[in-house]
PDB file of C-alpha atoms in Angstrom:
ATOM      1  CA  MET A   3       0.000   0.000   0.000  1.00  0.00           C
ATOM      2  CA  GLY A   4       2.931   2.345   0.644  1.00  0.00           C
ATOM      3  CA  TYR A   5       4.070   1.999  -2.969  1.00  0.00           C
ATOM      4  CA  PHE A   6       0.514   2.460  -4.232  1.00  0.00           C
ATOM      5  CA  TYR A   7       0.051   5.712  -2.305  1.00  0.00           C
ATOM      6  CA  VAL A   8       3.369   7.178  -3.486  1.00  0.00           C
ATOM      7  CA  LEU A   9       2.655   6.172  -7.103  1.00  0.00           C
ATOM      8  CA  LEU A  10      -0.779   7.812  -6.839  1.00  0.00           C
ATOM      9  CA  ALA A  11       0.886  10.977  -5.539  1.00  0.00           C
ATOM     10  CA  ALA A  12       3.377  10.870  -8.430  1.00  0.00           C
ATOM     11  CA  PHE A  13       0.506  10.635 -10.910  1.00  0.00           C
ATOM     12  CA  LEU A  14      -1.317  13.578  -9.318  1.00  0.00           C
ATOM     13  CA  TRP A  15       1.897  15.618  -9.260  1.00  0.00           C
ATOM     14  CA  GLY A  16       2.327  14.759 -12.927  1.00  0.00           C
ATOM     15  CA  LEU A  17      -0.792  16.840 -13.588  1.00  0.00           C
ATOM     16  CA  ILE A  18       0.994  19.990 -12.367  1.00  0.00           C
ATOM     17  CA  GLY A  19       2.593  20.727 -15.727  1.00  0.00           C
ATOM     18  CA  PRO A  20      -0.561  20.509 -17.897  1.00  0.00           C
ATOM     19  CA  LEU A  21      -2.688  22.378 -15.327  1.00  0.00           C
ATOM     20  CA  SER A  22      -0.059  25.083 -14.889  1.00  0.00           C
ATOM     21  CA  ARG A  23       0.233  25.429 -18.651  1.00  0.00           C
ATOM     22  CA  MET A  24      -3.515  26.050 -18.828  1.00  0.00           C
ATOM     23  CA  ALA A  25      -3.146  28.805 -16.216  1.00  0.00           C
ATOM     24  CA  PHE A  26      -0.166  30.318 -18.055  1.00  0.00           C
ATOM     25  CA  GLN A  27      -2.204  30.445 -21.253  1.00  0.00           C
ATOM     26  CA  GLU A  28      -4.714  32.601 -19.382  1.00  0.00           C
ATOM     27  CA  GLY A  29      -2.016  35.167 -18.568  1.00  0.00           C
ATOM     28  CA  LEU A  30      -0.959  34.093 -15.059  1.00  0.00           C
ATOM     29  CA  THR A  31       2.731  34.218 -14.128  1.00  0.00           C
ATOM     30  CA  PRO A  32       4.464  31.182 -12.534  1.00  0.00           C
ATOM     31  CA  LEU A  33       4.750  32.795  -9.086  1.00  0.00           C
ATOM     32  CA  THR A  34       1.112  33.906  -9.268  1.00  0.00           C
ATOM     33  CA  VAL A  35       0.114  30.297  -9.913  1.00  0.00           C
ATOM     34  CA  ALA A  36       2.342  29.199  -7.018  1.00  0.00           C
ATOM     35  CA  PHE A  37       0.659  31.730  -4.701  1.00  0.00           C
ATOM     36  CA  TYR A  38      -2.869  30.638  -5.587  1.00  0.00           C
ATOM     37  CA  ARG A  39      -1.864  27.004  -5.320  1.00  0.00           C
ATOM     38  CA  ALA A  40      -0.618  27.553  -1.753  1.00  0.00           C
ATOM     39  CA  LEU A  41      -3.632  29.672  -0.784  1.00  0.00           C
ATOM     40  CA  LEU A  42      -6.369  27.432  -2.201  1.00  0.00           C
ATOM     41  CA  SER A  43      -4.688  24.258  -0.959  1.00  0.00           C
ATOM     42  CA  TRP A  44      -4.513  25.776   2.508  1.00  0.00           C
ATOM     43  CA  ILE A  45      -8.297  26.194   2.482  1.00  0.00           C
ATOM     44  CA  PHE A  46      -8.761  22.475   1.705  1.00  0.00           C
ATOM     45  CA  PHE A  47      -6.297  21.360   4.377  1.00  0.00           C
ATOM     46  CA  LEU A  48      -7.697  23.779   6.968  1.00  0.00           C
ATOM     47  CA  ALA A  49     -11.248  22.541   6.385  1.00  0.00           C
ATOM     48  CA  HIS A  50     -10.070  18.922   6.639  1.00  0.00           C
ATOM     49  CA  ALA A  51      -8.124  19.547   9.850  1.00  0.00           C
ATOM     50  CA  ALA A  52     -11.009  21.493  11.418  1.00  0.00           C
ATOM     51  CA  ARG A  53     -13.523  18.787  10.511  1.00  0.00           C
ATOM     52  CA  THR A  54     -11.374  16.021  12.007  1.00  0.00           C
ATOM     53  CA  GLY A  55     -10.281  17.967  15.090  1.00  0.00           C
ATOM     54  CA  GLY A  56      -6.692  18.198  13.901  1.00  0.00           C
ATOM     55  CA  LEU A  57      -5.907  21.841  14.666  1.00  0.00           C
ATOM     56  CA  ARG A  58      -4.303  21.262  18.049  1.00  0.00           C
ATOM     57  CA  VAL A  59      -0.510  21.100  18.096  1.00  0.00           C
ATOM     58  CA  ALA A  60       2.082  20.991  20.847  1.00  0.00           C
ATOM     59  CA  PRO A  61       3.584  24.444  21.583  1.00  0.00           C
ATOM     60  CA  ARG A  62       7.111  23.048  21.163  1.00  0.00           C
ATOM     61  CA  ASP A  63       6.324  22.111  17.546  1.00  0.00           C
ATOM     62  CA  LEU A  64       4.811  25.439  16.488  1.00  0.00           C
ATOM     63  CA  PRO A  65       8.064  26.774  14.925  1.00  0.00           C
ATOM     64  CA  VAL A  66       8.335  23.704  12.662  1.00  0.00           C
ATOM     65  CA  PHE A  67       5.221  24.471  10.590  1.00  0.00           C
ATOM     66  CA  PRO A  68       6.121  27.989   9.421  1.00  0.00           C
ATOM     67  CA  LEU A  69       9.703  26.823   8.861  1.00  0.00           C
ATOM     68  CA  PHE A  70       8.447  24.109   6.505  1.00  0.00           C
ATOM     69  CA  GLY A  71       6.080  26.566   4.818  1.00  0.00           C
ATOM     70  CA  LEU A  72       8.985  28.897   4.131  1.00  0.00           C
ATOM     71  CA  LEU A  73      11.662  26.355   3.171  1.00  0.00           C
ATOM     72  CA  GLY A  74       9.688  23.404   1.823  1.00  0.00           C
ATOM     73  CA  VAL A  75       7.095  25.374  -0.134  1.00  0.00           C
ATOM     74  CA  ALA A  76       7.868  29.074  -0.730  1.00  0.00           C
ATOM     75  CA  LEU A  77      11.636  28.813  -1.249  1.00  0.00           C
ATOM     76  CA  PHE A  78      11.186  25.580  -3.193  1.00  0.00           C
ATOM     77  CA  TYR A  79       8.880  27.320  -5.680  1.00  0.00           C
ATOM     78  CA  GLY A  80      11.045  30.437  -5.792  1.00  0.00           C
ATOM     79  CA  ALA A  81      14.334  28.594  -6.312  1.00  0.00           C
ATOM     80  CA  TYR A  82      12.837  26.491  -9.083  1.00  0.00           C
ATOM     81  CA  GLN A  83      11.459  29.494 -10.954  1.00  0.00           C
ATOM     82  CA  LEU A  84      14.836  31.269 -10.728  1.00  0.00           C
ATOM     83  CA  ALA A  85      16.572  28.126 -12.005  1.00  0.00           C
ATOM     84  CA  VAL A  86      14.252  28.204 -15.023  1.00  0.00           C
ATOM     85  CA  LEU A  87      15.009  31.905 -15.517  1.00  0.00           C
ATOM     86  CA  TYR A  88      18.802  31.527 -15.429  1.00  0.00           C
ATOM     87  CA  GLY A  89      19.270  28.053 -16.920  1.00  0.00           C
ATOM     88  CA  GLY A  90      16.201  27.127 -18.913  1.00  0.00           C
ATOM     89  CA  ALA A  91      13.446  24.631 -18.159  1.00  0.00           C
ATOM     90  CA  ALA A  92      15.448  21.516 -19.083  1.00  0.00           C
ATOM     91  CA  LEU A  93      18.406  22.197 -16.784  1.00  0.00           C
ATOM     92  CA  ALA A  94      16.067  23.296 -13.979  1.00  0.00           C
ATOM     93  CA  SER A  95      14.089  20.048 -14.143  1.00  0.00           C
ATOM     94  CA  VAL A  96      17.305  18.001 -14.141  1.00  0.00           C
ATOM     95  CA  LEU A  97      18.614  19.738 -11.033  1.00  0.00           C
ATOM     96  CA  LEU A  98      15.218  19.633  -9.278  1.00  0.00           C
ATOM     97  CA  TYR A  99      15.157  15.848  -9.449  1.00  0.00           C
ATOM     98  CA  THR A 100      18.474  15.573  -7.671  1.00  0.00           C
ATOM     99  CA  ALA A 101      16.053  15.375  -4.718  1.00  0.00           C
ATOM    100  CA  PRO A 102      16.454  11.583  -4.248  1.00  0.00           C
ATOM    101  CA  ALA A 103      20.199  12.080  -3.747  1.00  0.00           C
ATOM    102  CA  TRP A 104      19.550  14.850  -1.213  1.00  0.00           C
ATOM    103  CA  VAL A 105      17.005  12.620   0.543  1.00  0.00           C
ATOM    104  CA  ALA A 106      19.502   9.752   0.738  1.00  0.00           C
ATOM    105  CA  LEU A 107      22.102  12.027   2.335  1.00  0.00           C
ATOM    106  CA  LEU A 108      19.676  13.753   4.712  1.00  0.00           C
ATOM    107  CA  SER A 109      18.056  10.462   5.737  1.00  0.00           C
ATOM    108  CA  TRP A 110      21.483   9.045   6.479  1.00  0.00           C
ATOM    109  CA  ALA A 111      22.429  12.078   8.580  1.00  0.00           C
ATOM    110  CA  PHE A 112      19.178  12.798  10.432  1.00  0.00           C
ATOM    111  CA  LEU A 113      16.901   9.746  10.230  1.00  0.00           C
ATOM    112  CA  ARG A 114      19.583   7.074  10.668  1.00  0.00           C
ATOM    113  CA  GLU A 115      18.365   5.342   7.476  1.00  0.00           C
ATOM    114  CA  PRO A 116      21.616   4.148   5.859  1.00  0.00           C
ATOM    115  CA  PRO A 117      20.999   3.692   2.110  1.00  0.00           C
ATOM    116  CA  THR A 118      21.509   0.180   0.780  1.00  0.00           C
ATOM    117  CA  ALA A 119      23.426  -0.621  -2.382  1.00  0.00           C
ATOM    118  CA  ARG A 120      20.059  -1.036  -4.126  1.00  0.00           C
ATOM    119  CA  SER A 121      18.936   2.405  -2.938  1.00  0.00           C
ATOM    120  CA  TRP A 122      22.122   4.041  -4.234  1.00  0.00           C
ATOM    121  CA  GLY A 123      21.658   2.226  -7.536  1.00  0.00           C
ATOM    122  CA  ALA A 124      18.079   3.489  -7.790  1.00  0.00           C
ATOM    123  CA  VAL A 125      19.212   7.054  -6.993  1.00  0.00           C
ATOM    124  CA  ALA A 126      21.924   6.872  -9.686  1.00  0.00           C
ATOM    125  CA  LEU A 127      19.464   5.570 -12.287  1.00  0.00           C
ATOM    126  CA  THR A 128      16.997   8.290 -11.301  1.00  0.00           C
ATOM    127  CA  LEU A 129      19.541  11.091 -11.741  1.00  0.00           C
ATOM    128  CA  LEU A 130      20.697   9.724 -15.072  1.00  0.00           C
ATOM    129  CA  GLY A 131      17.143   9.167 -16.312  1.00  0.00           C
ATOM    130  CA  VAL A 132      15.895  12.606 -15.292  1.00  0.00           C
ATOM    131  CA  GLY A 133      18.978  14.158 -16.826  1.00  0.00           C
ATOM    132  CA  LEU A 134      18.229  12.498 -20.153  1.00  0.00           C
ATOM    133  CA  LEU A 135      14.570  13.520 -19.830  1.00  0.00           C
ATOM    134  CA  GLY A 136      15.583  17.141 -19.433  1.00  0.00           C
ATOM    135  CA  LEU A 137      18.135  17.114 -22.227  1.00  0.00           C
ATOM    136  CA  GLY A 138      15.727  15.259 -24.507  1.00  0.00           C
ATOM    137  CA  GLY A 139      13.013  17.866 -24.159  1.00  0.00           C
ATOM    138  CA  GLY A 140      14.405  20.152 -26.835  1.00  0.00           C
ATOM    139  CA  SER A 141      14.716  23.163 -24.525  1.00  0.00           C
ATOM    140  CA  GLU A 142      17.725  25.422 -24.628  1.00  0.00           C
ATOM    141  CA  VAL A 143      20.102  24.786 -21.724  1.00  0.00           C
ATOM    142  CA  ARG A 144      22.151  27.700 -20.413  1.00  0.00           C
ATOM    143  CA  PHE A 145      24.910  26.629 -18.060  1.00  0.00           C
ATOM    144  CA  GLY A 146      25.901  29.098 -15.354  1.00  0.00           C
ATOM    145  CA  VAL A 147      26.690  29.378 -11.653  1.00  0.00           C
ATOM    146  CA  ARG A 148      23.331  30.915 -10.747  1.00  0.00           C
ATOM    147  CA  ALA A 149      21.421  28.292 -12.728  1.00  0.00           C
ATOM    148  CA  PHE A 150      23.198  25.466 -10.920  1.00  0.00           C
ATOM    149  CA  LEU A 151      22.890  27.052  -7.468  1.00  0.00           C
ATOM    150  CA  PHE A 152      19.170  27.747  -7.778  1.00  0.00           C
ATOM    151  CA  GLY A 153      18.540  24.362  -9.404  1.00  0.00           C
ATOM    152  CA  LEU A 154      20.349  22.464  -6.656  1.00  0.00           C
ATOM    153  CA  ALA A 155      18.556  24.606  -4.047  1.00  0.00           C
ATOM    154  CA  SER A 156      15.175  23.631  -5.508  1.00  0.00           C
ATOM    155  CA  GLY A 157      16.123  19.941  -5.246  1.00  0.00           C
ATOM    156  CA  PHE A 158      17.302  20.443  -1.662  1.00  0.00           C
ATOM    157  CA  PHE A 159      14.160  22.284  -0.529  1.00  0.00           C
ATOM    158  CA  TYR A 160      12.011  19.660  -2.259  1.00  0.00           C
ATOM    159  CA  ALA A 161      13.879  16.953  -0.325  1.00  0.00           C
ATOM    160  CA  LEU A 162      12.774  18.564   2.955  1.00  0.00           C
ATOM    161  CA  HIS A 163       9.260  17.208   2.305  1.00  0.00           C
ATOM    162  CA  TYR A 164      10.642  13.729   2.942  1.00  0.00           C
ATOM    163  CA  LEU A 165      12.850  14.571   5.919  1.00  0.00           C
ATOM    164  CA  LEU A 166      10.318  16.630   7.886  1.00  0.00           C
ATOM    165  CA  GLY A 167       7.555  14.233   6.917  1.00  0.00           C
ATOM    166  CA  LYS A 168       9.363  11.276   8.442  1.00  0.00           C
ATOM    167  CA  LEU A 169      10.206  13.274  11.575  1.00  0.00           C
ATOM    168  CA  TYR A 170       6.704  14.598  12.303  1.00  0.00           C
ATOM    169  CA  LEU A 171       4.200  12.234  10.671  1.00  0.00           C
ATOM    170  CA  GLY A 172       4.110  10.186  13.844  1.00  0.00           C
ATOM    171  CA  ARG A 173       2.815  13.200  15.762  1.00  0.00           C
ATOM    172  CA  TYR A 174       0.452  14.926  13.325  1.00  0.00           C
ATOM    173  CA  ALA A 175      -1.870  14.088  10.480  1.00  0.00           C
ATOM    174  CA  THR A 176      -1.094  15.510   7.044  1.00  0.00           C
ATOM    175  CA  PRO A 177      -3.951  18.098   7.118  1.00  0.00           C
ATOM    176  CA  THR A 178      -2.631  19.463  10.431  1.00  0.00           C
ATOM    177  CA  PHE A 179       0.855  19.823   9.003  1.00  0.00           C
ATOM    178  CA  PHE A 180      -0.242  21.790   5.947  1.00  0.00           C
ATOM    179  CA  ALA A 181      -2.983  23.787   7.686  1.00  0.00           C
ATOM    180  CA  TYR A 182      -0.197  25.612   9.537  1.00  0.00           C
ATOM    181  CA  ALA A 183       2.541  25.542   6.855  1.00  0.00           C
ATOM    182  CA  LEU A 184       0.714  26.700   3.723  1.00  0.00           C
ATOM    183  CA  PRO A 185      -0.446  30.152   4.922  1.00  0.00           C
ATOM    184  CA  VAL A 186       3.201  31.019   5.604  1.00  0.00           C
ATOM    185  CA  ALA A 187       4.082  29.940   2.064  1.00  0.00           C
ATOM    186  CA  ALA A 188       1.238  31.991   0.601  1.00  0.00           C
ATOM    187  CA  LEU A 189       2.320  35.091   2.541  1.00  0.00           C
ATOM    188  CA  ALA A 190       5.918  34.631   1.402  1.00  0.00           C
ATOM    189  CA  LEU A 191       4.848  34.310  -2.261  1.00  0.00           C
ATOM    190  CA  ALA A 192       2.263  37.126  -2.192  1.00  0.00           C
ATOM    191  CA  PRO A 193       4.699  40.009  -2.904  1.00  0.00           C
ATOM    192  CA  TRP A 194       5.672  38.364  -6.219  1.00  0.00           C
ATOM    193  CA  ALA A 195       2.130  37.472  -7.315  1.00  0.00           C
ATOM    194  CA  GLU A 196       0.120  39.548  -9.778  1.00  0.00           C
ATOM    195  CA  PHE A 197      -3.515  40.024  -8.853  1.00  0.00           C
ATOM    196  CA  GLY A 198      -6.395  40.620 -11.228  1.00  0.00           C
ATOM    197  CA  PRO A 199      -9.612  39.048 -12.537  1.00  0.00           C
ATOM    198  CA  LEU A 200      -9.399  35.312 -13.199  1.00  0.00           C
ATOM    199  CA  THR A 201     -11.013  33.746 -16.255  1.00  0.00           C
ATOM    200  CA  PRO A 202     -13.187  30.645 -15.668  1.00  0.00           C
ATOM    201  CA  ARG A 203     -10.496  28.491 -17.350  1.00  0.00           C
ATOM    202  CA  ALA A 204      -7.753  29.922 -15.121  1.00  0.00           C
ATOM    203  CA  LEU A 205      -9.869  29.450 -11.998  1.00  0.00           C
ATOM    204  CA  GLY A 206     -10.661  25.864 -12.995  1.00  0.00           C
ATOM    205  CA  ALA A 207      -6.962  25.109 -13.541  1.00  0.00           C
ATOM    206  CA  LEU A 208      -6.033  26.644 -10.170  1.00  0.00           C
ATOM    207  CA  LEU A 209      -8.763  24.714  -8.348  1.00  0.00           C
ATOM    208  CA  ALA A 210      -7.708  21.421  -9.957  1.00  0.00           C
ATOM    209  CA  LEU A 211      -4.056  22.176  -9.208  1.00  0.00           C
ATOM    210  CA  SER A 212      -4.905  22.802  -5.557  1.00  0.00           C
ATOM    211  CA  LEU A 213      -7.476  20.042  -4.998  1.00  0.00           C
ATOM    212  CA  PHE A 214      -5.870  17.169  -6.905  1.00  0.00           C
ATOM    213  CA  SER A 215      -2.160  17.964  -7.386  1.00  0.00           C
ATOM    214  CA  THR A 216      -1.616  19.430  -3.907  1.00  0.00           C
ATOM    215  CA  TYR A 217      -4.304  18.423  -1.402  1.00  0.00           C
ATOM    216  CA  GLY A 218      -4.928  14.952  -2.833  1.00  0.00           C
ATOM    217  CA  ALA A 219      -1.311  14.337  -3.788  1.00  0.00           C
ATOM    218  CA  TYR A 220       0.084  15.206  -0.362  1.00  0.00           C
ATOM    219  CA  LEU A 221      -2.517  13.086   1.428  1.00  0.00           C
ATOM    220  CA  ALA A 222      -1.518  10.118  -0.737  1.00  0.00           C
ATOM    221  CA  PHE A 223       2.209  10.833  -0.544  1.00  0.00           C
ATOM    222  CA  TYR A 224       2.437  11.112   3.233  1.00  0.00           C
ATOM    223  CA  ALA A 225       0.249   8.017   3.629  1.00  0.00           C
ATOM    224  CA  GLY A 226       2.920   6.208   1.609  1.00  0.00           C
ATOM    225  CA  LEU A 227       5.794   7.852   3.459  1.00  0.00           C
ATOM    226  CA  ARG A 228       4.445   6.443   6.716  1.00  0.00           C
ATOM    227  CA  ARG A 229       4.959   2.962   5.267  1.00  0.00           C
ATOM    228  CA  LEU A 230       8.253   3.361   3.340  1.00  0.00           C
ATOM    229  CA  PRO A 231      11.811   4.557   3.995  1.00  0.00           C
ATOM    230  CA  ALA A 232      12.315   8.152   2.828  1.00  0.00           C
ATOM    231  CA  THR A 233      14.917   7.235   0.185  1.00  0.00           C
ATOM    232  CA  VAL A 234      12.671   4.595  -1.385  1.00  0.00           C
ATOM    233  CA  ALA A 235       9.670   6.952  -1.378  1.00  0.00           C
ATOM    234  CA  SER A 236      11.692   9.709  -3.051  1.00  0.00           C
ATOM    235  CA  VAL A 237      12.775   7.397  -5.878  1.00  0.00           C
ATOM    236  CA  VAL A 238       9.249   6.040  -6.444  1.00  0.00           C
ATOM    237  CA  ALA A 239       7.851   9.590  -6.546  1.00  0.00           C
ATOM    238  CA  THR A 240      10.285  10.399  -9.357  1.00  0.00           C
ATOM    239  CA  LEU A 241       7.856   8.632 -11.682  1.00  0.00           C
ATOM    240  CA  GLU A 242       6.188  12.072 -11.760  1.00  0.00           C
ATOM    241  CA  PRO A 243       8.186  13.434 -14.747  1.00  0.00           C
ATOM    242  CA  VAL A 244       7.332  10.286 -16.718  1.00  0.00           C
ATOM    243  CA  VAL A 245       3.633  10.914 -16.053  1.00  0.00           C
ATOM    244  CA  ALA A 246       4.137  14.530 -17.096  1.00  0.00           C
ATOM    245  CA  VAL A 247       5.760  13.430 -20.382  1.00  0.00           C
ATOM    246  CA  VAL A 248       2.853  11.101 -21.220  1.00  0.00           C
ATOM    247  CA  LEU A 249       0.219  13.725 -20.375  1.00  0.00           C
ATOM    248  CA  ALA A 250       2.067  16.395 -22.367  1.00  0.00           C
ATOM    249  CA  TYR A 251       1.957  14.098 -25.389  1.00  0.00           C
ATOM    250  CA  LEU A 252      -1.713  13.187 -24.951  1.00  0.00           C
ATOM    251  CA  LEU A 253      -2.974  16.694 -24.191  1.00  0.00           C
ATOM    252  CA  PHE A 254      -0.634  18.957 -26.132  1.00  0.00           C
ATOM    253  CA  GLY A 255       1.040  16.694 -28.669  1.00  0.00           C
ATOM    254  CA  GLU A 256       4.511  17.284 -27.202  1.00  0.00           C
ATOM    255  CA  VAL A 257       7.058  14.705 -28.338  1.00  0.00           C
ATOM    256  CA  LEU A 258      10.466  14.029 -26.767  1.00  0.00           C
ATOM    257  CA  SER A 259      13.593  12.970 -28.578  1.00  0.00           C
ATOM    258  CA  PRO A 260      14.699   9.312 -28.365  1.00  0.00           C
ATOM    259  CA  LEU A 261      17.147  10.432 -25.657  1.00  0.00           C
ATOM    260  CA  GLY A 262      14.263  11.764 -23.568  1.00  0.00           C
ATOM    261  CA  TYR A 263      12.253   8.573 -23.878  1.00  0.00           C
ATOM    262  CA  PHE A 264      15.304   6.540 -22.900  1.00  0.00           C
ATOM    263  CA  GLY A 265      15.567   8.715 -19.792  1.00  0.00           C
ATOM    264  CA  ALA A 266      11.916   8.010 -18.969  1.00  0.00           C
ATOM    265  CA  LEU A 267      12.657   4.290 -19.259  1.00  0.00           C
ATOM    266  CA  LEU A 268      15.558   4.618 -16.808  1.00  0.00           C
ATOM    267  CA  VAL A 269      13.284   6.376 -14.303  1.00  0.00           C
ATOM    268  CA  ILE A 270      10.788   3.501 -14.537  1.00  0.00           C
ATOM    269  CA  LEU A 271      13.628   1.003 -14.020  1.00  0.00           C
ATOM    270  CA  ALA A 272      14.761   2.972 -10.964  1.00  0.00           C
ATOM    271  CA  VAL A 273      11.248   2.781  -9.504  1.00  0.00           C
ATOM    272  CA  LEU A 274      11.103  -0.955 -10.130  1.00  0.00           C
ATOM    273  CA  LEU A 275      14.513  -1.367  -8.487  1.00  0.00           C
ATOM    274  CA  ALA A 276      13.373   0.633  -5.464  1.00  0.00           C
ATOM    275  CA  VAL A 277      10.153  -1.344  -4.942  1.00  0.00           C
ATOM    276  CA  ARG A 278      11.646  -4.794  -5.642  1.00  0.00           C
ATOM    277  CA  ARG A 279      11.683  -6.947  -2.528  1.00  0.00           C
TER     278      ARG A 279
END
């Protein structure tokens, strides 16, 4: 069931690209989409936590939630967008999915989960596969110090979802965690958002992005993370870019080069290696 939940989360996260593209076509900027995603998702999580009596937290843990909202959500979105700006979409996506390597290192240091040889093999295949996916997308890659720093930062901040999740899932339900973290993220992103009337298509894309690719995806993901080691979960979740490639082809007719499809195959092999018992 742990693998099923993480794979479901990866599929829902794979919808982010097509839904975001719909919002972009309606004139919304990336950071505006990120702001609305955090804000609307917070409403769903807050309602869930209030309905289930999950709004009570220990005073000693109060600083953790805004810290995660700032680092794991706001800075993650911001670093990724800057990596796209300075290095192009392909390089940014490659560096973002260095997250499994960051998770392996952080889990080793803080969770006392020493990676096995199989885990390291899955991480290596993941990095290689995502790299080929990015390079096979046909986007222009601009190498530079800022592009690499922001790209690696986005992968690092993304990895914090796994580390903090493993540390605090035993104490709090997922809705509680995000009911307190997401408003901090929305406030941090608000100065860079552009506000104005939303078209019905833009509003529909934002609602779907928040309900399915954030609220639903995180519920599924953290249900899986409760049942799996963080390193394994991070590798399985990397099936997300493969889902995104398939949906981009089906919805928008986007086609990768043979190199990109070979990278997608390596990601699938990495997932199979991670889940093999």
